[in-house]
Coordinates of N, CA and C in Angstrom, one line a residue:
K87 N 75.4 143.4 -44.6 CA 73.8 142.8 -45.1 C 73.4 141.6 -44.9
T88 N 72.4 141.3 -44.7 CA 72.0 139.7 -44.4 C 70.4 140.0 -44.9
D89 N 70.7 139.4 -46.3 CA 69.7 138.1 -47.0 C 68.5 137.4 -46.2
D90 N 67.4 137.3 -46.4 CA 66.1 135.7 -45.8 C 66.1 136.2 -46.6
V91 N 65.5 135.1 -47.5 CA 64.1 134.9 -48.7 C 63.3 133.3 -49.0
T92 N 61.9 133.7 -48.7 CA 61.7 132.4 -48.1 C 60.6 131.7 -49.4
R93 N 60.5 131.4 -50.2 CA 59.6 131.3 -51.7 C 58.7 130.5 -51.1
E94 N 57.5 130.5 -51.3 CA 56.5 128.8 -51.2 C 55.6 129.3 -52.1
V95 N 55.8 127.5 -53.0 CA 55.3 127.8 -54.3 C 54.1 126.6 -54.0
F96 N 53.4 126.8 -54.2 CA 51.8 125.9 -54.4 C 51.5 124.8 -54.9
D97 N 50.5 124.1 -55.3 CA 50.2 123.7 -57.0 C 48.9 123.3 -56.0
I98 N 47.5 123.4 -57.2 CA 46.5 123.8 -56.7 C 45.5 122.7 -57.1
R99 N 45.0 122.1 -55.8 CA 44.3 120.1 -56.2 C 43.0 120.6 -55.7
E100 N 42.4 119.3 -56.3 CA 40.9 119.2 -56.0 C 40.4 119.1 -54.3
D101 N 41.6 119.1 -53.9 CA 41.8 118.0 -52.8 C 42.8 119.5 -51.3
G102 N 42.7 121.3 -52.0 CA 43.8 121.4 -51.7 C 45.3 122.4 -52.2
E103 N 45.7 122.9 -51.8 CA 47.0 123.0 -51.6 C 48.0 122.2 -51.2
I104 N 48.9 121.7 -52.4 CA 49.8 120.9 -52.1 C 51.2 121.0 -52.5
R105 N 52.6 121.5 -51.6 CA 54.0 122.2 -51.2 C 55.1 121.8 -52.8
N106 N 54.9 122.0 -53.6 CA 55.9 122.0 -55.1 C 56.6 122.4 -53.6
E107 N 58.0 120.9 -53.4 CA 59.1 121.0 -53.0 C 60.5 121.1 -54.4
N108 N 60.1 120.9 -56.0 CA 61.2 121.6 -56.7 C 60.5 122.3 -57.2
L109 N 59.7 123.8 -56.4 CA 60.0 125.4 -56.6 C 60.6 126.5 -55.5
S110 N 59.3 125.6 -54.6 CA 59.8 126.0 -53.0 C 61.2 126.1 -53.3
R111 N 61.9 127.4 -52.1 CA 63.4 128.4 -51.8 C 63.2 128.2 -50.8
Y112 N 65.0 128.4 -49.7 CA 65.1 129.0 -48.8 C 66.4 128.7 -48.6
Y113 N 66.3 130.1 -48.5 CA 68.2 131.0 -48.5 C 68.3 131.8 -47.9
N114 N 69.3 132.4 -47.1 CA 69.4 133.2 -46.3 C 71.4 133.7 -47.4
N115 N 71.6 135.0 -47.4 CA 73.3 135.1 -47.7 C 73.1 136.1 -46.9
H116 N 75.3 135.9 -46.9 CA 74.6 137.0 -45.7 C 76.2 137.9 -46.7
S117 N 76.3 139.1 -46.9 CA 77.7 139.4 -47.6 C 78.7 140.9 -46.1
L118 N 79.2 140.0 -45.9 CA 80.9 141.3 -44.9 C 81.6 142.4 -46.1
F119 N 81.7 143.2 -46.1 CA 82.5 144.4 -46.8 C 83.1 145.2 -45.6
N120 N 85.0 145.4 -46.1 CA 86.1 145.4 -45.3 C 86.3 146.7 -46.4
R121 N 87.4 147.9 -46.0 CA 87.8 148.3 -46.5 C 88.7 149.4 -46.2
V122 N 90.2 149.9 -46.3 CA 90.8 150.9 -45.3 C 91.8 151.0 -47.2
G123 N 92.1 152.9 -46.5 CA 92.5 153.0 -47.7 C 93.4 154.2 -46.7
T124 N 93.7 155.0 -48.4 CA 94.4 156.2 -47.9 C 94.3 157.3 -49.5
S125 N 94.9 158.6 -49.3 CA 95.1 159.4 -49.7 C 96.1 160.7 -50.2
V126 N 96.4 161.2 -51.1 CA 97.0 162.1 -50.8 C 96.8 163.3 -51.6
R127 N 96.8 164.0 -51.3 CA 96.6 165.9 -51.7 C 96.9 166.4 -52.7
Y128 N 97.2 167.5 -53.1 CA 98.5 168.3 -53.8 C 98.1 169.8 -54.1
S129 N 98.0 170.8 -54.0 CA 97.3 171.8 -54.0 C 98.3 172.6 -54.6
F130 N 98.2 173.9 -55.2 CA 98.9 174.9 -56.4 C 98.1 175.8 -56.9
K131 N 98.2 177.2 -56.7 CA 97.8 178.0 -57.4 C 96.8 177.4 -58.4
G132 N 95.7 176.6 -57.7 CA 93.9 176.9 -58.3 C 94.5 175.3 -58.6
L133 N 95.5 174.4 -58.5 CA 95.6 173.1 -59.2 C 95.5 171.5 -57.9
N134 N 94.4 171.4 -58.1 CA 94.5 170.7 -57.5 C 94.8 168.8 -57.8
I135 N 95.1 168.3 -57.4 CA 95.6 166.9 -57.2 C 95.1 165.9 -55.9
S136 N 94.3 164.5 -56.1 CA 93.9 163.7 -55.4 C 94.8 162.4 -56.1
M137 N 95.1 161.1 -55.4 CA 95.6 160.3 -55.9 C 95.7 158.8 -54.4
G138 N 94.5 158.2 -54.3 CA 93.9 157.6 -53.7 C 94.4 155.9 -54.0
G139 N 93.7 155.2 -52.8 CA 94.3 153.7 -52.6 C 93.3 152.8 -51.9
A140 N 92.8 151.9 -51.6 CA 91.6 150.8 -51.3 C 91.8 149.8 -51.5
M141 N 92.5 148.7 -50.4 CA 92.2 147.4 -50.3 C 90.7 147.7 -50.2
Q142 N 90.3 146.5 -50.3 CA 88.9 146.6 -50.2 C 87.8 144.5 -50.3
Q143 N 87.7 144.3 -49.0 CA 87.6 142.5 -49.1 C 85.7 142.7 -49.0
I144 N 85.6 141.7 -50.1 CA 83.8 140.8 -50.2 C 83.4 139.2 -49.5
Q145 N 83.2 140.1 -48.6 CA 82.8 137.7 -48.2 C 82.1 137.4 -48.5
L146 N 81.7 136.1 -49.1 CA 80.3 136.6 -49.1 C 79.5 134.2 -48.5
K147 N 78.8 134.4 -47.5 CA 78.7 133.1 -47.2 C 77.4 133.5 -47.2
G148 N 76.6 132.4 -47.5 CA 74.5 131.7 -48.2 C 74.9 130.1 -47.8
K149 N 73.4 130.0 -47.3 CA 73.1 128.6 -47.2 C 71.8 128.0 -47.8
F150 N 71.3 127.8 -48.5 CA 70.3 127.4 -49.6 C 69.1 125.7 -49.2
N151 N 67.8 126.3 -49.0 CA 67.9 124.7 -49.2 C 66.3 124.8 -49.8
K152 N 65.7 123.6 -49.5 CA 64.3 124.2 -49.4 C 63.0 124.7 -48.5
D153 N 63.3 124.3 -47.7 CA 62.4 124.9 -46.7 C 63.7 125.4 -45.2
D154 N 63.6 126.1 -44.4 CA 64.4 127.2 -43.1 C 64.9 125.3 -42.8
D155 N 64.1 123.9 -42.5 CA 63.9 123.4 -41.2 C 64.1 122.5 -42.3
T156 N 64.9 122.1 -42.6 CA 64.9 120.3 -44.2 C 66.3 120.6 -43.2
G157 N 66.0 118.9 -43.5 CA 68.1 118.8 -43.0 C 69.1 118.5 -44.4
V158 N 68.3 119.0 -44.9 CA 69.3 118.6 -46.5 C 69.4 119.7 -46.9
I159 N 71.2 120.4 -47.0 CA 71.9 121.5 -46.1 C 72.2 121.2 -48.3
H160 N 72.3 122.0 -49.3 CA 72.9 122.9 -50.5 C 74.1 123.2 -49.8
P161 N 75.1 122.4 -51.1 CA 76.8 123.8 -50.7 C 76.6 124.8 -50.4
K162 N 77.2 124.4 -49.0 CA 77.7 126.5 -48.7 C 78.5 126.8 -49.6
L163 N 77.8 128.7 -49.1 CA 78.2 129.7 -50.4 C 79.7 129.9 -48.9
D164 N 80.5 129.7 -49.4 CA 81.5 131.0 -48.8 C 82.4 131.0 -49.6
R165 N 83.1 132.4 -49.7 CA 83.7 133.2 -51.0 C 83.8 134.1 -50.6
K166 N 85.2 134.2 -51.0 CA 86.3 136.0 -50.1 C 86.9 136.4 -51.2
F167 N 86.6 137.8 -51.7 CA 86.9 138.6 -53.1 C 87.8 140.1 -52.2
T168 N 88.5 139.3 -53.3 CA 89.8 140.9 -51.6 C 90.0 141.0 -53.6
N169 N 90.4 143.2 -53.6 CA 90.8 143.5 -54.2 C 90.9 144.5 -54.7
F170 N 92.1 145.3 -55.3 CA 93.1 147.2 -54.8 C 91.7 147.9 -56.0
I171 N 91.7 148.9 -55.7 CA 90.2 150.2 -55.2 C 91.6 151.0 -55.3
P172 N 91.7 152.0 -57.0 CA 92.3 153.1 -56.4 C 91.6 154.4 -57.0
S173 N 92.0 155.6 -57.4 CA 91.5 156.4 -57.7 C 91.9 157.5 -57.8
A174 N 91.7 158.8 -58.9 CA 92.1 160.3 -58.8 C 91.9 160.8 -59.4
S175 N 92.2 162.3 -58.8 CA 91.3 163.3 -59.6 C 92.1 164.1 -59.2
M176 N 91.3 165.4 -60.5 CA 92.1 166.7 -60.6 C 90.8 167.5 -60.8
N177 N 91.1 169.1 -60.2 CA 90.2 169.4 -60.0 C 91.2 171.3 -61.0
Y178 N 89.9 172.2 -60.7 CA 92.2 172.7 -61.9 C 90.5 174.5 -62.0
D179 N 91.0 175.0 -60.8 CA 90.6 177.0 -61.4 C 91.3 177.7 -62.2
L180 N 90.5 177.7 -63.4 CA 90.5 177.6 -63.8 C 90.7 180.4 -63.8
K181 N 90.7 180.5 -63.1 CA 90.1 181.9 -62.2 C 88.3 182.4 -63.2
Q182 N 87.6 183.6 -62.9 CA 86.7 184.2 -63.0 C 85.8 183.2 -62.9
N183 N 85.6 182.5 -62.1 CA 84.4 181.8 -61.7 C 84.1 179.7 -63.5
R184 N 85.4 179.6 -63.4 CA 85.5 179.0 -64.4 C 85.6 177.5 -63.8
Y185 N 85.2 176.3 -64.0 CA 86.3 175.5 -63.2 C 86.4 173.8 -64.5
L186 N 87.9 173.1 -64.5 CA 87.4 172.2 -65.0 C 87.7 171.0 -64.0
G187 N 87.6 169.3 -64.3 CA 87.7 168.7 -63.4 C 87.3 166.8 -64.4
V188 N 88.8 166.5 -63.5 CA 88.8 164.8 -63.8 C 88.3 164.2 -63.4
Y189 N 88.0 163.1 -63.1 CA 88.6 161.9 -62.3 C 87.7 160.8 -63.4
Y190 N 88.5 160.0 -62.0 CA 89.0 158.2 -61.9 C 88.3 157.8 -61.1
N191 N 87.6 155.9 -60.7 CA 86.6 156.0 -59.8 C 86.5 153.7 -60.9
R192 N 87.0 153.3 -60.0 CA 87.2 152.3 -59.7 C 85.6 151.7 -58.9
N193 N 85.5 150.5 -59.4 CA 83.6 150.1 -58.0 C 83.6 148.4 -58.4
I194 N 83.4 147.3 -57.2 CA 83.6 146.1 -57.5 C 82.3 146.1 -56.5
N195 N 81.5 145.4 -56.9 CA 80.0 145.1 -56.8 C 79.6 143.4 -56.8
E196 N 79.4 143.7 -55.5 CA 79.0 142.1 -54.6 C 77.7 142.3 -55.8
P197 N 77.4 140.3 -55.9 CA 76.3 139.7 -57.0 C 74.5 139.6 -56.0
N198 N 73.9 139.9 -57.1 CA 72.3 140.1 -56.1 C 72.6 137.9 -55.7
V199 N 72.0 138.0 -54.5 CA 71.7 137.0 -53.7 C 70.9 136.2 -54.9
S200 N 69.9 136.5 -55.6 CA 68.9 135.4 -56.4 C 70.0 135.3 -57.3
D201 N 70.4 135.4 -57.8 CA 71.2 135.6 -59.7 C 73.0 134.4 -58.2
L202 N 73.1 133.6 -57.1 CA 74.0 132.6 -56.9 C 73.1 131.6 -56.5
Q203 N 71.7 131.2 -56.5 CA 71.1 130.4 -56.0 C 71.5 129.2 -56.2
P204 N 71.4 127.7 -56.4 CA 72.2 127.2 -57.1 C 71.0 125.8 -57.3
F205 N 70.1 126.2 -57.7 CA 69.1 125.6 -57.8 C 68.7 126.3 -59.7
V206 N 67.9 125.8 -60.4 CA 66.5 126.3 -61.9 C 65.2 125.9 -61.2
D207 N 65.1 127.4 -61.6 CA 63.9 128.2 -61.7 C 63.0 127.4 -62.5
N208 N 62.2 126.3 -62.7 CA 61.3 125.5 -64.5 C 60.0 126.5 -63.7
S209 N 59.3 127.2 -63.4 CA 57.9 127.9 -62.9 C 57.5 128.0 -64.2
N210 N 58.1 128.4 -65.2 CA 57.7 128.7 -66.2 C 58.2 128.8 -67.3
P211 N 57.7 127.7 -68.3 CA 58.7 126.7 -69.1 C 59.0 126.7 -69.7
L212 N 58.6 127.8 -70.6 CA 59.4 128.9 -72.0 C 60.1 129.6 -71.4
Y213 N 60.5 129.5 -70.2 CA 61.8 131.0 -70.0 C 62.5 130.4 -68.5
I214 N 63.2 129.2 -68.3 CA 64.4 129.1 -67.1 C 65.5 129.6 -66.5
R215 N 65.1 129.6 -65.7 CA 66.7 130.2 -65.1 C 67.0 129.0 -64.5
E216 N 68.1 129.5 -64.5 CA 69.4 129.0 -63.8 C 69.9 129.8 -62.8
G217 N 71.1 129.9 -61.4 CA 71.7 130.1 -60.3 C 73.3 130.2 -61.0
N218 N 74.4 130.9 -60.0 CA 75.6 129.7 -60.5 C 76.1 131.3 -58.9
P219 N 76.3 129.9 -58.3 CA 77.4 130.5 -57.1 C 78.2 130.0 -57.1
A220 N 79.2 130.0 -58.0 CA 80.6 130.7 -59.3 C 80.6 132.1 -59.2
L221 N 79.6 133.4 -59.7 CA 80.1 134.8 -59.4 C 81.1 134.9 -59.3
K222 N 81.6 136.0 -59.9 CA 82.0 136.9 -59.4 C 82.1 138.5 -58.9
P223 N 82.5 139.2 -58.0 CA 82.0 140.5 -57.7 C 81.4 141.2 -58.8
S224 N 81.3 142.0 -59.8 CA 81.3 142.8 -61.4 C 81.9 144.0 -60.6
G225 N 82.7 144.6 -61.8 CA 84.3 145.8 -61.1 C 83.1 146.7 -62.1
S226 N 84.1 147.6 -62.5 CA 84.2 148.9 -63.4 C 85.3 150.2 -64.0
H227 N 85.6 150.0 -64.2 CA 86.4 152.1 -64.6 C 86.3 152.9 -65.0
S228 N 85.9 153.7 -64.2 CA 84.8 155.4 -64.7 C 86.3 156.3 -64.8
V229 N 85.7 156.9 -65.5 CA 86.3 157.9 -66.7 C 85.4 159.5 -67.0
N230 N 85.3 160.7 -66.1 CA 84.2 161.8 -66.1 C 85.5 163.0 -65.8
M231 N 84.4 164.1 -67.1 CA 85.4 164.9 -67.5 C 84.7 165.7 -67.4
N232 N 84.5 167.6 -67.1 CA 83.8 167.9 -67.2 C 84.0 169.7 -66.5
Y233 N 83.6 170.7 -67.2 CA 84.1 171.3 -67.6 C 82.4 172.6 -67.3
N234 N 82.4 173.5 -66.4 CA 81.6 174.5 -65.8 C 82.4 176.3 -65.4
M235 N 81.2 176.4 -65.8 CA 81.7 178.3 -65.9 C 80.1 179.5 -65.7
F236 N 80.7 180.3 -65.1 CA 79.8 181.4 -65.1 C 80.4 183.5 -64.6
N237 N 79.1 183.1 -65.2 CA 80.4 184.8 -66.1 C 79.0 185.7 -64.6
S238 N 79.3 186.6 -64.0 CA 78.9 187.0 -62.6 C 78.2 188.3 -63.5
T239 N 78.9 188.8 -64.6 CA 78.7 190.3 -65.0 C 76.6 189.8 -65.9
T240 N 77.3 188.6 -66.5 CA 76.3 188.5 -67.7 C 75.1 187.7 -67.6
F241 N 75.3 186.7 -66.6 CA 75.3 185.6 -65.5 C 74.6 184.9 -66.7
V242 N 75.9 184.3 -67.9 CA 75.2 183.4 -68.8 C 76.2 182.5 -68.1
Q243 N 75.5 181.1 -68.1 CA 76.2 179.9 -66.9 C 76.2 178.5 -68.4
M244 N 76.8 178.0 -68.1 CA 77.7 176.8 -69.4 C 79.1 176.3 -68.3
Y245 N 78.2 174.2 -68.9 CA 78.9 173.1 -69.2 C 78.7 171.8 -69.6
F246 N 79.2 171.7 -69.7 CA 79.6 170.7 -69.9 C 80.3 168.7 -69.7
G247 N 80.2 168.1 -70.0 CA 80.8 166.5 -69.8 C 81.2 165.9 -70.1
M248 N 81.7 165.1 -70.5 CA 81.8 163.3 -70.8 C 82.4 162.6 -69.6
H249 N 81.1 161.0 -69.3 CA 81.7 160.4 -68.7 C 82.2 159.0 -69.7
Y250 N 83.3 157.6 -69.0 CA 83.9 156.4 -69.8 C 83.5 155.2 -69.1
Q251 N 83.3 153.8 -68.6 CA 82.9 152.9 -67.9 C 82.8 152.2 -69.2
Y252 N 84.1 151.5 -68.1 CA 84.6 149.7 -68.7 C 83.9 148.5 -67.8
Y253 N 83.4 147.9 -68.5 CA 83.6 146.7 -67.8 C 84.7 146.1 -67.2
T254 N 84.5 145.6 -66.2 CA 85.5 143.9 -65.8 C 83.9 143.4 -65.2
D255 N 84.4 141.3 -65.6 CA 83.6 140.3 -64.9 C 82.3 141.1 -64.7
Q256 N 81.6 141.8 -65.4 CA 80.2 141.8 -65.3 C 79.0 140.6 -65.3
I257 N 78.2 140.4 -64.4 CA 77.3 139.8 -64.6 C 75.9 140.5 -65.8
I258 N 76.0 139.5 -66.5 CA 75.3 138.8 -67.8 C 74.7 137.8 -67.4
Y259 N 73.5 137.5 -68.0 CA 72.6 136.2 -68.4 C 73.2 136.2 -69.8
N260 N 74.3 134.0 -70.0 CA 74.0 133.9 -71.0 C 73.0 132.8 -71.2
Q261 N 72.2 133.2 -71.9 CA 71.2 132.8 -73.0 C 71.0 131.2 -74.1
T262 N 70.5 130.4 -73.8 CA 70.2 129.7 -75.2 C 69.2 128.8 -75.0
V263 N 68.3 129.4 -76.6 CA 67.2 129.6 -77.5 C 67.5 127.6 -78.2
D264 N 66.5 126.8 -77.5 CA 65.9 125.7 -78.0 C 64.8 125.5 -79.7
Q265 N 64.8 124.0 -80.2 CA 64.0 124.0 -80.8 C 63.0 124.6 -80.9
N266 N 62.6 124.6 -80.0 CA 61.0 124.6 -79.4 C 61.1 125.9 -79.1
L267 N 61.6 126.4 -78.9 CA 62.1 128.6 -78.5 C 61.9 127.8 -76.9
V268 N 62.3 127.2 -76.0 CA 63.0 127.2 -75.0 C 63.8 128.5 -74.3
V269 N 64.3 128.7 -73.6 CA 65.2 130.5 -73.6 C 65.2 129.5 -72.1
R270 N 66.3 129.2 -72.1 CA 66.9 128.5 -70.8 C 68.3 130.1 -70.1
T271 N 68.5 130.4 -68.7 CA 69.5 131.7 -69.0 C 69.3 130.7 -67.6
K272 N 70.8 131.6 -67.5 CA 72.4 131.7 -66.8 C 72.7 132.5 -66.2
P273 N 73.2 133.7 -65.3 CA 74.1 134.3 -65.3 C 75.6 134.0 -65.6
I274 N 76.1 134.9 -66.0 CA 77.9 134.0 -65.9 C 78.5 135.8 -65.7
N275 N 79.9 135.6 -65.5 CA 80.6 136.9 -65.5 C 81.6 137.1 -66.7
M276 N 81.4 138.2 -67.8 CA 82.3 138.3 -68.9 C 82.5 139.9 -69.0
S277 N 83.9 140.2 -69.9 CA 84.2 142.1 -69.8 C 84.5 142.3 -70.7
G278 N 84.5 143.5 -71.4 CA 84.2 143.5 -72.1 C 83.0 145.3 -72.7
G279 N 82.5 144.6 -71.8 CA 81.2 146.1 -71.9 C 81.6 147.3 -71.6
N280 N 81.4 148.3 -72.0 CA 81.2 149.7 -72.4 C 80.3 150.9 -72.1
S281 N 79.8 152.2 -71.6 CA 78.9 153.5 -71.7 C 79.9 154.2 -72.0
V282 N 79.2 154.9 -72.7 CA 79.5 156.3 -73.5 C 79.0 157.5 -73.3
G283 N 79.4 158.9 -72.9 CA 77.9 159.5 -73.0 C 78.2 161.1 -72.6
T284 N 77.8 162.0 -73.4 CA 78.0 163.7 -72.6 C 76.9 164.6 -72.6
Y285 N 77.3 165.2 -72.2 CA 76.0 166.1 -70.8 C 76.9 167.4 -71.2
G286 N 75.4 168.3 -71.3 CA 75.8 169.8 -71.7 C 74.3 170.9 -71.5
H287 N 74.9 172.3 -70.7 CA 73.7 173.4 -70.4 C 74.9 174.6 -70.7
Y288 N 73.9 175.0 -71.5 CA 74.1 176.5 -72.1 C 72.9 177.4 -71.0
G289 N 73.1 179.4 -70.5 CA 71.3 179.3 -70.1 C 72.2 180.4 -70.0
F290 N 71.3 181.6 -69.6 CA 71.8 182.6 -70.4 C 70.1 184.1 -69.8
P291 N 70.4 184.8 -69.7 CA 69.4 185.5 -69.1 C 68.5 186.5 -70.5
I292 N 67.4 186.4 -70.5 CA 65.9 187.2 -70.6 C 66.4 188.4 -70.4
V293 N 65.3 188.6 -69.0 CA 65.9 189.7 -68.0 C 66.0 189.1 -67.5
K294 N 67.1 190.2 -66.7 CA 68.5 189.6 -65.5 C 66.8 189.7 -64.3
T295 N 68.1 188.6 -63.6 CA 66.9 188.8 -62.2 C 65.3 188.0 -62.3
K296 N 64.8 188.0 -63.4 CA 63.3 187.0 -63.6 C 62.8 186.0 -64.5
S297 N 63.6 186.2 -65.9 CA 63.2 185.6 -66.6 C 65.4 184.1 -67.5
N298 N 65.2 183.3 -67.7 CA 66.4 182.9 -67.7 C 66.0 181.2 -69.2
L299 N 67.0 181.4 -70.4 CA 66.3 180.6 -70.8 C 67.8 180.0 -71.6
S300 N 66.7 178.2 -71.6 CA 68.3 177.6 -71.1 C 68.5 175.3 -71.9
V301 N 69.5 175.8 -73.0 CA 69.8 174.6 -73.4 C 70.3 173.9 -73.2
N302 N 69.5 172.3 -73.1 CA 70.0 171.2 -72.9 C 70.4 170.3 -73.3
F303 N 71.5 169.6 -73.3 CA 71.6 167.9 -74.7 C 72.8 167.4 -73.4
N304 N 72.2 165.8 -73.8 CA 73.2 164.6 -73.8 C 72.3 163.6 -75.0
Y305 N 73.8 162.7 -74.1 CA 74.2 161.4 -75.5 C 74.7 161.0 -74.6
N306 N 73.7 159.3 -74.7 CA 74.5 157.4 -74.4 C 74.0 157.1 -75.2
L307 N 75.1 156.4 -74.8 CA 75.8 155.6 -76.4 C 76.2 153.7 -75.3
S308 N 75.7 152.5 -75.2 CA 76.0 151.6 -73.6 C 76.1 149.8 -75.1
N309 N 77.5 149.8 -74.6 CA 77.2 148.0 -75.4 C 77.8 146.8 -74.7
N310 N 76.2 146.0 -74.4 CA 76.2 144.6 -74.1 C 75.9 144.2 -74.0
L311 N 76.7 142.7 -73.5 CA 77.1 141.6 -73.9 C 76.0 140.9 -74.1
T312 N 75.9 139.8 -74.6 CA 74.4 138.5 -74.1 C 75.0 138.2 -75.2
P313 N 75.3 136.7 -74.9 CA 75.7 135.3 -75.7 C 74.2 134.8 -75.8
I314 N 74.0 134.1 -76.6 CA 72.7 134.2 -77.3 C 73.4 132.9 -77.7
N315 N 73.0 130.8 -77.5 CA 73.1 130.4 -78.4 C 74.8 130.0 -78.5
N316 N 75.4 131.0 -78.0 CA 76.9 130.1 -77.8 C 77.9 132.2 -78.9
V317 N 76.9 132.8 -79.8 CA 76.8 133.8 -80.2 C 77.4 134.4 -79.3
L318 N 77.9 136.0 -79.8 CA 78.5 136.9 -78.6 C 76.5 138.3 -78.9
N319 N 76.2 139.1 -78.0 CA 75.5 139.6 -79.8 C 75.7 141.1 -78.3

């Protein structure tokens, strides 16, 4: 994947527009993914178990200039990250149209190109943004469980599930606020954020094949980390 962005900023003056060299930017970022893996599956009397693993490599290359023609080039971005990506799943056929499933996955995602820019963006003097070319890819561990059933005689349907996600090297925005209420923000990696949720559905016919009634619920809770003036919130 390749991203090319040209940002032209001009100051409006009486004699016309003049390019603002401090705020104008050009950057090119190239992301290359390589992944190879395998898995093994076991099936016996309605029980299906699968386990697998893969090696994933993310290579980030980029260059950042004030424009695409200038000879002044900031330090080029050339980083490579290799990670092991495990996965596992279990599905069980409980008979009579009842099923139980449990799943585990790990995900790795590269930083946004805008967060990797080694520039300070002070176009809004009250909210100053700074990039961080040292960012690492963010990761997460996810566990999901679900159960569903369908009664083909009464047409009653029910399913529910739960999920949990834990973040590693999550990209968050470190903020500092000075005495003049000017906010400076910079993306950093931090582990510890998480989210948990549950959902469900119950449906049954009022008049078979003509009308149904269903009840649904959903609950989610997230814990997002944000350091403000070196205090973790």
